[in-house]
Structure formats: structure tokens, C-alpha cells
One Martini backbone bead per residue (centre of mass of N, CA, C, O) as a GRO file, in nm:
protein
  163
    1MET     BB    1  -2.610  -0.355   1.143
    2ASP     BB    2  -2.381  -0.223   0.972
    3ALA     BB    3  -2.250  -0.070   1.206
    4LEU     BB    4  -2.171  -0.319   1.371
    5SER     BB    5  -1.995  -0.463   1.142
    6SER     BB    6  -1.808  -0.223   1.102
    7SER     BB    7  -1.698  -0.208   1.390
    8MET     BB    8  -1.591  -0.496   1.403
    9LEU     BB    9  -1.403  -0.466   1.168
   10GLY     BB   10  -1.237  -0.229   1.280
   11LEU     BB   11  -1.135  -0.383   1.530
   12LEU     BB   12  -0.992  -0.612   1.384
   13ILE     BB   13  -0.801  -0.440   1.223
   14ARG     BB   14  -0.665  -0.297   1.456
   15GLU     BB   15  -0.554  -0.552   1.599
   16ARG     BB   16  -0.393  -0.659   1.347
   17THR     BB   17  -0.230  -0.401   1.303
   18ALA     BB   18  -0.098  -0.380   1.577
   19LYS     BB   19   0.052  -0.658   1.567
   20MET     BB   20   0.205  -0.601   1.304
   21ILE     BB   21   0.361  -0.365   1.407
   22GLN     BB   22   0.500  -0.500   1.649
   23ASN     BB   23   0.639  -0.727   1.498
   24THR     BB   24   0.802  -0.552   1.304
   25LEU     BB   25   0.958  -0.379   1.506
   26LEU     BB   26   1.086  -0.620   1.659
   27TYR     BB   27   1.240  -0.734   1.418
   28THR     BB   28   1.387  -0.470   1.293
   29ILE     BB   29   1.563  -0.374   1.538
   30ASN     BB   30   1.774  -0.613   1.497
   31LEU     BB   31   1.856  -0.501   1.187
   32TYR     BB   32   1.975  -0.204   1.190
   33THR     BB   33   2.300  -0.274   1.153
   34ASN     BB   34   2.264  -0.481   0.883
   35LYS     BB   35   2.023  -0.291   0.735
   36PRO     BB   36   1.990  -0.020   0.547
   37ILE     BB   37   1.674  -0.014   0.510
   38ILE     BB   38   1.611  -0.034   0.805
   39ARG     BB   39   1.758   0.207   0.907
   40GLN     BB   40   1.612   0.418   0.731
   41ALA     BB   41   1.333   0.371   0.847
   42TRP     BB   42   1.391   0.434   1.144
   43ASP     BB   43   1.520   0.724   1.075
   44GLU     BB   44   1.234   0.821   0.981
   45ILE     BB   45   1.027   0.744   1.205
   46GLN     BB   46   1.125   0.872   1.465
   47PRO     BB   47   1.107   1.174   1.393
   48TYR     BB   48   0.813   1.176   1.298
   49PHE     BB   49   0.699   1.040   1.590
   50LYS     BB   50   0.871   1.102   1.828
   51CYS     BB   51   1.065   0.841   1.873
   52CYS     BB   52   1.188   0.532   2.055
   53GLY     BB   53   1.150   0.253   1.964
   54VAL     BB   54   0.899   0.055   2.061
   55LYS     BB   55   0.848   0.138   2.383
   56SER     BB   56   1.160   0.240   2.414
   57TYR     BB   57   1.479   0.327   2.429
   58GLU     BB   58   1.558   0.041   2.572
   59ASP     BB   59   1.543  -0.137   2.300
   60TRP     BB   60   1.861  -0.052   2.219
   61ASN     BB   61   2.071  -0.140   2.426
   62LYS     BB   62   2.268   0.132   2.431
   63ASN     BB   63   2.221   0.175   2.088
   64ILE     BB   64   2.143   0.464   2.017
   65PRO     BB   65   2.027   0.644   1.779
   66GLN     BB   66   2.018   0.960   1.636
   67SER     BB   67   1.698   0.942   1.565
   68CYS     BB   68   1.623   1.007   1.880
   69CYS     BB   69   1.674   1.282   1.857
   70ARG     BB   70   1.591   1.573   1.904
   71ILE     BB   71   1.417   1.839   1.727
   72ILE     BB   72   1.552   2.161   1.650
   73LYS     BB   73   1.508   2.353   1.402
   74PHE     BB   74   1.601   2.104   1.198
   75GLN     BB   75   1.779   2.000   1.448
   76LEU     BB   76   1.980   1.862   1.653
   77ASP     BB   77   2.004   1.840   1.972
   78PRO     BB   78   2.286   1.949   2.138
   79GLN     BB   79   2.203   1.772   2.411
   80CYS     BB   80   2.251   1.514   2.267
   81ASN     BB   81   2.307   1.175   2.433
   82VAL     BB   82   2.338   0.841   2.351
   83THR     BB   83   2.582   0.731   2.548
   84SER     BB   84   2.447   0.795   2.781
   85PHE     BB   85   2.327   0.701   3.116
   86PRO     BB   86   2.087   0.837   3.060
   87PRO     BB   87   1.973   0.978   2.799
   88THR     BB   88   1.974   1.290   2.622
   89ALA     BB   89   1.753   1.450   2.423
   90ILE     BB   90   1.522   1.226   2.382
   91TYR     BB   91   1.299   1.012   2.286
   92LYS     BB   92   1.093   0.813   2.500
   93ASP     BB   93   0.893   0.715   2.325
   94GLY     BB   94   0.743   0.477   2.154
   95CYS     BB   95   0.635   0.373   1.839
   96TYR     BB   96   0.392   0.189   1.865
   97ALA     BB   97   0.169   0.364   1.985
   98LEU     BB   98   0.185   0.589   1.776
   99MET     BB   99   0.126   0.419   1.524
  100VAL     BB  100  -0.145   0.301   1.618
  101HIS     BB  101  -0.281   0.582   1.644
  102PHE     BB  102  -0.239   0.669   1.344
  103VAL     BB  103  -0.393   0.433   1.213
  104SER     BB  104  -0.659   0.469   1.360
  105THR     BB  105  -0.712   0.769   1.269
  106HIS     BB  106  -0.661   0.659   0.948
  107LEU     BB  107  -0.850   0.413   0.877
  108VAL     BB  108  -1.067   0.542   0.696
  109TYR     BB  109  -0.868   0.618   0.473
  110ILE     BB  110  -0.758   0.344   0.418
  111CYS     BB  111  -1.034   0.206   0.349
  112ILE     BB  112  -1.109   0.398   0.118
  113PHE     BB  113  -0.861   0.341  -0.047
  114GLY     BB  114  -0.920   0.031  -0.078
  115LEU     BB  115  -1.200   0.057  -0.206
  116ALA     BB  116  -1.120   0.232  -0.443
  117THR     BB  117  -0.919   0.034  -0.563
  118GLY     BB  118  -1.126  -0.196  -0.601
  119PHE     BB  119  -1.317  -0.036  -0.785
  120LEU     BB  120  -1.111   0.014  -1.007
  121GLU     BB  121  -1.059  -0.278  -1.078
  122VAL     BB  122  -1.341  -0.342  -1.164
  123LEU     BB  123  -1.377  -0.133  -1.370
  124CYS     BB  124  -1.140  -0.212  -1.552
  125ALA     BB  125  -1.250  -0.502  -1.605
  126ALA     BB  126  -1.519  -0.400  -1.739
  127LEU     BB  127  -1.386  -0.240  -1.962
  128SER     BB  128  -1.221  -0.463  -2.087
  129PHE     BB  129  -1.464  -0.637  -2.154
  130ALA     BB  130  -1.607  -0.423  -2.338
  131LEU     BB  131  -1.370  -0.396  -2.543
  132ALA     BB  132  -1.355  -0.691  -2.624
  133THR     BB  133  -1.642  -0.703  -2.730
  134ILE     BB  134  -1.623  -0.482  -2.949
  135ILE     BB  135  -1.396  -0.620  -3.105
  136LEU     BB  136  -1.535  -0.890  -3.161
  137GLN     BB  137  -1.778  -0.759  -3.309
  138ALA     BB  138  -1.612  -0.629  -3.533
  139GLU     BB  139  -1.487  -0.884  -3.644
  140TYR     BB  140  -1.754  -1.028  -3.704
  141GLU     BB  141  -1.860  -0.818  -3.914
  142VAL     BB  142  -1.631  -0.834  -4.104
  143GLU     BB  143  -1.664  -1.139  -4.159
  144ARG     BB  144  -1.965  -1.129  -4.244
  145ASP     BB  145  -1.924  -0.931  -4.482
  146SER     BB  146  -1.721  -1.106  -4.634
  147TYR     BB  147  -1.912  -1.344  -4.673
  148ARG     BB  148  -2.140  -1.191  -4.822
  149ASP     BB  149  -1.959  -1.105  -5.058
  150GLU     BB  150  -1.885  -1.387  -5.146
  151LEU     BB  151  -2.176  -1.486  -5.207
  152ARG     BB  152  -2.247  -1.274  -5.411
  153ASN     BB  153  -2.026  -1.339  -5.613
  154LYS     BB  154  -2.115  -1.623  -5.662
  155ARG     BB  155  -2.399  -1.561  -5.772
  156LYS     BB  156  -2.308  -1.387  -5.998
  157HIS     BB  157  -2.137  -1.607  -6.129
  158VAL     BB  158  -2.365  -1.811  -6.175
  159LEU     BB  159  -2.558  -1.619  -6.329
  160ASN     BB  160  -2.340  -1.539  -6.551
  161ASN     BB  161  -2.232  -1.865  -6.554
  162PRO     BB  162  -2.392  -2.082  -6.699
  163GLU     BB  163  -2.341  -2.460  -6.725
   0.00000   0.00000   0.00000
């Protein structure tokens, strides 16, 4: 039963993640020229995944960035021409399918990381609670000992000074 529920959860996560990736890519491709942080992200994603655009290089509407150029021996392919149509020496595959595949194949590790992070949060909360309890216990004992000493001193004083 656990295997079935785990499989269903994994499928649900994959579908949601795939949709989130697609929506994010479609939204940010339109911000490429206006937002430097978006430009930097696309310029790092495309060479890493060897992709161009969301579904293909055509998503760029003839404004194909240099990051779509193939890389040969750590340099842009000298044959790359993003201004010609169709462009030459660029990555033709879209990033969406490649990113979904990457996330799907690494989903186990992502889930393990998430679970480990959650476990660490619970562990830290438990240790914080234990530390707070120890501190409160120590304060209580100091206060109790102080109160006992005060009572003893009063008894001694009463016994030594009967009025």
C-alpha cells in the first residue's frame, strides 16, 4: 500500500512540477530583454541543458540569444548565426522537456533532501525545547535553593533571637 501511495504522490509531484516549469519558462522568456536576472538565468540554463527556448528555438521569435549557440571545447561554435533564419549551429531542442526529464530523474534526491530538511527542522525544534526545559529546570533549582537558604536563615534567626 505504501508503494502505491508513494507512486501516486511521485506522479502528482511530477505533474505539478512539470506544469510549474512550463509556466515559469513561458512567463520568463518574455522578460528576457527587460530583466537582467532573467537574462542571466536563461543564459545559464540554455548552455547547461543544451537547449533553446521553451519548446524550441522558435519561441524566441527570431530574437535568439547567443546562449542558444552550441558550445564546442568551451567556446561558442564559430558557425553559430542566430540572426539568420533558420539559425545555424544552435541547440534546437526546447528547455522544457529537458528540464522536466532532469527533475523527474532527480526527483528521488529532491524528495530525500526535502525530507531530510524537514527532519532537521523537527530535530532542531526538539533540541531547542529540550534546551529550554534544561534552562528552566536550572533556574527553578537555583530559585528553590535560594528560597530554602532564605527559610533556613529565617529559622536560624528565629531560633537564635527568641523574642
